[in-house]
Amino acid sequence: MSAEWGRSRAVGRPEVRQPQRAGSGAQSDVMVVAGILALLYRIVPVSVMEGPAGTATRNYVAEDREGRQWFVKAYPPGIDVDQERQALVLGEAARAAGVLVPAVRRTVAGEVIASAGGLSVSVAQYVADAETAEGGLSGGRWEAVGEAVGRLHRALARHPVGPPRPVAARAVCDVARAGRRLEELLARWAAVPPAPEGFAAWAHRTAQQRLAALPAVAARLEKLPSSLMAQVVHGDLASPNLLLRSEEVAAVIDFRPPGHRSAAWELGRIVLDPRTVLARPDEWVPGLARAVGAYRAANPQLPAEDLLAVPRVAAGYLACSVYPLSEPLDDPAALTPALEAYGRARHEATGVLWERLEEAEEVLRDVLR
């Protein structure tokens, strides 16, 4: 939806023409966003359009008088604005180190988040002519993504929150915790049995299968090194948060607040996205090798044993996850056909990763010699 802005000659202030199909709440938000841009950012918008949907935010794309486009993220009431502020500052630190992160536009007072009219918003450069990595990796994208993540991790290893440190591998893929969460989920299903068909029924059956498979998962994870390196990472480097343009990385977006997590986990999460694994069954093993090779060239500090662990950690993480199996109970309104398809893909990809795990590790050994 959009609001077009013009200059009223009579009173010298913007005039809003609302789209007829927008609801009154959406119209109000558009006006508030436009007002915040003009008053607090000194951006005079000629249009404000609803942009790509966020997980917990309403996003807009604004265009100013000079034709520049801005990505505006509006945070819902009750969100931890301080955490969002830390995430934006982390992205700024990565950008300062040469990582392709859209520049944050600060307010005239120097803030990364502005609040007015019941809304809190952040503003950044809009990345045009790019697509998310949700379509999967192929061709030169494997090396491009591996190199980008390696550069990102190398930069964030110097973050003031603290240097990289070893953590127990069992903390990266916590089988015991997964067992407790699956048992709790199944207990809730027992109290509210799902309908015999549909995604909820599939999620219930899959949770039972996951719980039964955990002893085998634990046995496979015993082959991980005793510890893996944890450091400040992006925190949510999933395919929607990696923008591509042709075979190059256009931008890394939507950081989480700084915290230590396994670098191997984050690399595996993006290069072994379930959609990539399933869409390119003959390409993901050699593609993984190319991505890891490019990562190592960009970030030689991460130990080789961590890079060798990437496919095992990725498979273990998926096997221990309850997302989105819990969504029919936790947030039924969030269940879209796309999310349901993604949930099924995660489960199927877990099996594919286990089946070809030894092959993938052997190929990585050759790269890491």
XYZ file of C-alpha atoms in Angstrom:
369
model
C 0.000 0.000 0.000
C 1.243 3.542 -0.543
C 0.677 7.148 0.333
C 1.581 9.793 -2.228
C 2.805 13.119 -0.966
C 2.386 16.495 -2.590
C 3.100 20.031 -1.435
C 0.007 22.083 -0.592
C 0.482 25.563 -2.003
C -2.186 26.956 0.304
C -0.698 25.898 3.645
C 2.820 24.757 2.730
C 2.645 21.257 4.152
C 2.388 17.704 2.754
C -0.950 16.413 1.581
C -1.672 12.677 1.891
C -3.769 10.783 -0.637
C -4.664 7.428 0.891
C -4.970 4.243 -1.157
C -8.601 3.178 -1.184
C -7.911 -0.468 -0.348
C -5.857 0.228 2.756
C -7.371 -0.206 6.193
C -7.575 2.766 8.554
C -4.800 1.377 10.776
C -2.486 0.950 7.804
C -3.341 4.460 6.582
C -2.523 5.903 9.986
C 0.828 4.082 10.128
C 1.770 5.356 6.668
C 1.079 8.924 7.752
C 3.044 8.488 10.984
C 6.002 6.978 9.111
C 5.987 9.845 6.624
C 5.833 12.380 9.438
C 8.712 10.745 11.316
C 10.840 10.755 8.173
C 10.224 14.459 7.580
C 10.575 15.669 11.165
C 13.243 13.399 12.658
C 15.294 12.300 9.647
C 14.979 15.339 7.378
C 13.789 13.022 4.609
C 10.856 14.571 2.743
C 9.048 11.587 1.184
C 7.169 11.772 -2.085
C 5.883 8.232 -1.536
C 5.722 5.644 1.237
C 4.874 2.111 0.156
C 4.476 -1.053 2.170
C 7.598 -3.173 1.611
C 8.632 -6.802 2.128
C 6.969 -8.327 5.177
C 9.045 -8.776 8.306
C 8.739 -11.495 10.923
C 7.724 -9.064 13.648
C 7.826 -5.692 11.908
C 5.878 -3.759 9.317
C 8.256 -2.553 6.639
C 8.017 0.333 4.195
C 9.949 1.699 1.253
C 10.060 5.495 1.030
C 11.291 7.634 -1.844
C 12.479 11.193 -1.312
C 12.554 14.202 -3.603
C 16.010 13.277 -4.933
C 14.775 9.828 -5.980
C 16.630 8.038 -3.191
C 14.884 5.056 -1.639
C 14.877 4.215 2.047
C 13.913 1.024 3.863
C 11.835 1.838 6.940
C 11.237 -0.771 9.614
C 8.355 -0.061 12.015
C 8.560 -1.977 15.289
C 5.388 -3.199 17.024
C 4.422 -2.007 20.501
C 6.090 -3.980 23.258
C 9.224 -4.826 21.288
C 12.546 -4.410 23.091
C 13.771 -1.278 21.337
C 17.128 -1.393 23.130
C 17.793 -4.861 21.699
C 16.874 -3.630 18.225
C 19.185 -0.659 18.704
C 22.072 -2.987 19.594
C 21.372 -5.043 16.472
C 21.519 -1.966 14.246
C 24.785 -0.836 15.821
C 26.237 -4.319 15.253
C 25.343 -4.017 11.580
C 27.053 -0.627 11.499
C 30.210 -2.194 12.959
C 30.170 -4.878 10.267
C 29.709 -2.240 7.569
C 32.635 -0.224 8.947
C 34.775 -3.361 8.543
C 33.878 -3.672 4.865
C 30.917 -6.047 5.034
C 28.095 -5.228 2.598
C 25.531 -3.921 5.076
C 23.080 -1.138 4.088
C 23.984 2.146 5.754
C 21.714 3.087 8.652
C 20.277 6.579 8.407
C 20.503 8.215 11.825
C 18.076 10.851 13.040
C 19.047 14.512 13.260
C 19.784 13.771 16.934
C 22.109 10.909 16.001
C 19.798 8.045 17.031
C 19.439 4.782 15.098
C 15.783 4.392 16.146
C 13.205 7.156 16.292
C 9.920 7.047 18.204
C 6.878 9.243 17.627
C 3.140 8.900 17.186
C 3.107 5.480 18.843
C 5.652 4.022 16.400
C 9.362 3.271 16.638
C 11.211 3.069 13.327
C 14.671 2.618 11.873
C 15.766 3.769 8.434
C 18.429 2.359 6.134
C 19.438 2.510 2.507
C 17.114 0.460 0.314
C 18.862 -2.288 -1.647
C 17.330 -2.213 -5.109
C 17.352 -4.917 -7.781
C 18.256 -7.680 -5.329
C 16.618 -10.935 -4.279
C 16.820 -12.937 -1.099
C 18.747 -16.200 -0.976
C 15.486 -18.096 -0.457
C 15.723 -19.313 -4.046
C 18.835 -21.267 -3.088
C 22.513 -21.099 -3.955
C 23.927 -22.073 -7.313
C 26.815 -21.260 -9.628
C 29.120 -18.560 -8.322
C 26.818 -17.786 -5.403
C 28.428 -20.546 -3.350
C 31.814 -18.814 -3.320
C 30.276 -15.358 -2.977
C 28.270 -16.333 0.099
C 31.147 -18.255 1.678
C 33.460 -15.293 1.211
C 30.884 -12.820 2.571
C 30.232 -14.876 5.717
C 33.965 -15.373 6.253
C 34.575 -11.632 5.999
C 31.658 -11.004 8.357
C 32.945 -13.434 10.991
C 36.491 -12.139 10.711
C 35.233 -8.590 11.321
C 32.939 -9.508 14.220
C 35.650 -11.574 15.936
C 37.105 -8.208 16.994
C 33.828 -6.951 18.484
C 34.072 -5.372 21.979
C 31.596 -7.889 23.407
C 34.491 -10.328 23.487
C 36.871 -12.475 21.447
C 36.084 -15.955 20.099
C 36.084 -18.694 22.704
C 35.591 -22.467 22.680
C 32.230 -23.867 23.761
C 31.196 -27.488 24.200
C 29.863 -28.925 20.949
C 26.893 -30.350 22.837
C 25.839 -26.766 23.579
C 25.646 -26.006 19.839
C 23.312 -28.942 19.161
C 21.696 -29.563 22.545
C 20.039 -32.978 22.243
C 18.874 -33.063 25.874
C 17.165 -29.698 25.513
C 15.581 -30.812 22.245
C 14.191 -33.884 23.991
C 12.601 -31.770 26.713
C 11.070 -29.364 24.208
C 9.670 -32.174 22.054
C 8.200 -33.916 25.102
C 6.556 -30.660 26.195
C 5.191 -30.127 22.706
C 3.768 -33.630 22.519
C 2.177 -33.208 25.957
C 0.417 -30.112 24.641
C -0.731 -32.031 21.570
C -2.111 -34.726 23.877
C -4.250 -32.106 25.604
C -5.397 -30.558 22.316
C -5.243 -33.284 19.633
C -4.829 -31.906 16.108
C -7.303 -32.540 13.318
C -6.497 -35.753 11.401
C -5.335 -33.860 8.302
C -3.380 -30.730 7.565
C -0.147 -29.183 8.793
C -0.965 -29.581 12.488
C -1.363 -33.343 12.070
C 1.910 -33.489 10.124
C 3.674 -31.425 12.800
C 2.404 -33.786 15.512
C 3.661 -36.886 13.670
C 6.966 -35.229 12.884
C 7.512 -34.250 16.519
C 7.008 -37.897 17.495
C 9.518 -38.986 14.847
C 12.041 -36.365 15.963
C 11.817 -37.486 19.571
C 12.286 -41.141 18.622
C 15.312 -40.246 16.468
C 17.173 -38.256 19.125
C 19.311 -41.167 20.414
C 20.637 -41.690 16.886
C 21.199 -37.945 16.541
C 23.172 -37.923 19.799
C 25.350 -40.767 18.542
C 26.115 -38.892 15.313
C 26.950 -35.715 17.186
C 29.484 -37.558 19.332
C 31.779 -37.394 16.295
C 31.942 -33.618 16.538
C 35.086 -32.168 18.123
C 34.712 -31.705 21.863
C 34.468 -27.940 21.415
C 33.637 -25.439 18.685
C 34.542 -21.768 18.451
C 31.854 -19.291 19.417
C 32.054 -15.584 18.676
C 29.899 -12.574 17.897
C 27.965 -13.463 14.744
C 25.068 -12.062 12.742
C 22.656 -14.129 14.840
C 19.904 -14.616 12.250
C 21.740 -15.264 8.995
C 18.886 -17.091 7.292
C 18.138 -16.883 3.577
C 15.658 -13.953 3.863
C 18.423 -11.863 5.429
C 20.964 -12.358 2.651
C 20.353 -10.324 -0.502
C 21.860 -11.415 -3.819
C 22.297 -9.690 -7.137
C 23.166 -12.111 -9.951
C 26.038 -14.207 -8.519
C 27.160 -11.629 -5.988
C 26.132 -10.778 -2.440
C 24.319 -7.440 -2.476
C 23.752 -7.031 1.262
C 23.544 -8.681 4.658
C 20.564 -7.379 6.649
C 18.612 -7.797 9.898
C 21.333 -8.472 12.462
C 20.475 -9.596 15.969
C 22.041 -8.049 19.112
C 25.670 -9.116 19.649
C 26.092 -12.492 21.285
C 28.401 -15.489 21.010
C 27.312 -18.419 18.856
C 29.110 -21.051 16.817
C 30.567 -19.665 13.595
C 30.259 -23.144 12.051
C 26.561 -23.185 12.929
C 25.949 -19.822 11.257
C 27.876 -20.764 8.115
C 25.983 -24.053 7.825
C 22.647 -22.379 8.408
C 23.007 -20.190 5.334
C 24.915 -22.407 2.879
C 22.921 -25.539 3.738
C 19.507 -23.930 3.806
C 16.929 -26.710 3.304
C 15.652 -25.136 0.108
C 19.133 -25.220 -1.399
C 19.751 -28.815 -0.331
C 16.459 -30.065 -1.767
C 16.408 -27.982 -4.937
C 19.946 -28.964 -5.965
C 20.539 -32.538 -4.775
C 23.545 -32.998 -7.053
C 25.089 -29.601 -6.352
C 25.020 -29.008 -2.636
C 28.002 -31.190 -1.704
C 30.476 -29.630 -4.181
C 28.823 -26.257 -3.597
C 29.409 -26.589 0.135
C 33.072 -27.316 -0.560
C 33.403 -24.163 -2.662
C 31.652 -22.073 -0.012
C 33.866 -23.421 2.775
C 36.987 -22.845 0.686
C 35.979 -19.223 0.075
C 35.124 -18.783 3.747
C 38.506 -20.096 4.832
C 40.319 -17.746 2.464
C 38.410 -14.808 3.965
C 38.636 -15.982 7.586
C 41.629 -18.277 8.131
C 41.342 -17.820 11.914
C 38.472 -20.295 12.300
C 39.951 -23.746 12.970
C 39.718 -26.308 10.173
C 37.951 -28.760 12.484
C 35.117 -26.234 12.909
C 34.748 -25.948 9.138
C 34.773 -29.729 8.781
C 31.948 -29.835 11.337
C 29.643 -27.552 9.296
C 27.416 -30.244 7.682
C 27.183 -32.314 10.888
C 26.271 -29.237 12.930
C 23.711 -28.180 10.295
C 22.041 -31.597 10.304
C 22.118 -31.819 14.098
C 20.644 -28.361 14.499
C 17.716 -29.178 12.199
C 17.155 -32.526 13.939
C 16.992 -30.783 17.330
C 14.679 -27.980 16.235
C 10.972 -27.762 17.047
C 10.393 -24.864 14.638
C 7.901 -24.575 13.018
C 6.346 -27.740 14.497
C 5.213 -25.717 17.491
C 3.532 -22.962 15.467
C 0.066 -24.602 15.240
C -0.070 -24.309 19.036
C 2.073 -21.220 19.670
C 0.980 -18.923 16.861
C -1.607 -20.386 14.449
C -2.016 -17.016 12.733
C 1.632 -17.181 11.614
C 1.045 -20.368 9.633
C 1.132 -19.441 5.971
C 1.465 -21.861 3.049
C 5.066 -20.670 2.674
C 5.895 -21.419 6.307
C 4.242 -24.828 6.126
C 6.257 -25.654 3.007
C 9.421 -24.479 4.743
C 8.677 -26.677 7.763
C 8.306 -29.741 5.581
C 11.483 -28.813 3.700
C 13.454 -28.552 6.952
C 12.397 -32.042 7.931
C 13.140 -33.561 4.532
C 16.487 -31.812 4.259
C 17.549 -33.203 7.623
C 17.317 -36.715 6.211
C 19.223 -35.737 3.062
C 22.031 -34.183 5.112
C 22.384 -37.297 7.281
C 22.367 -39.579 4.239
C 25.215 -37.741 2.522
C 27.069 -36.578 5.613
C 30.147 -38.767 5.184
C 30.444 -37.807 1.521
C 30.229 -34.106 2.409
C 32.840 -34.454 5.142
C 35.223 -36.311 2.849
C 34.970 -33.545 0.250
C 35.623 -30.945 2.944
C 38.704 -32.833 4.143
C 40.169 -32.417 0.676
C 39.453 -28.673 0.735
C 40.864 -28.194 4.220
C 44.129 -30.112 3.782
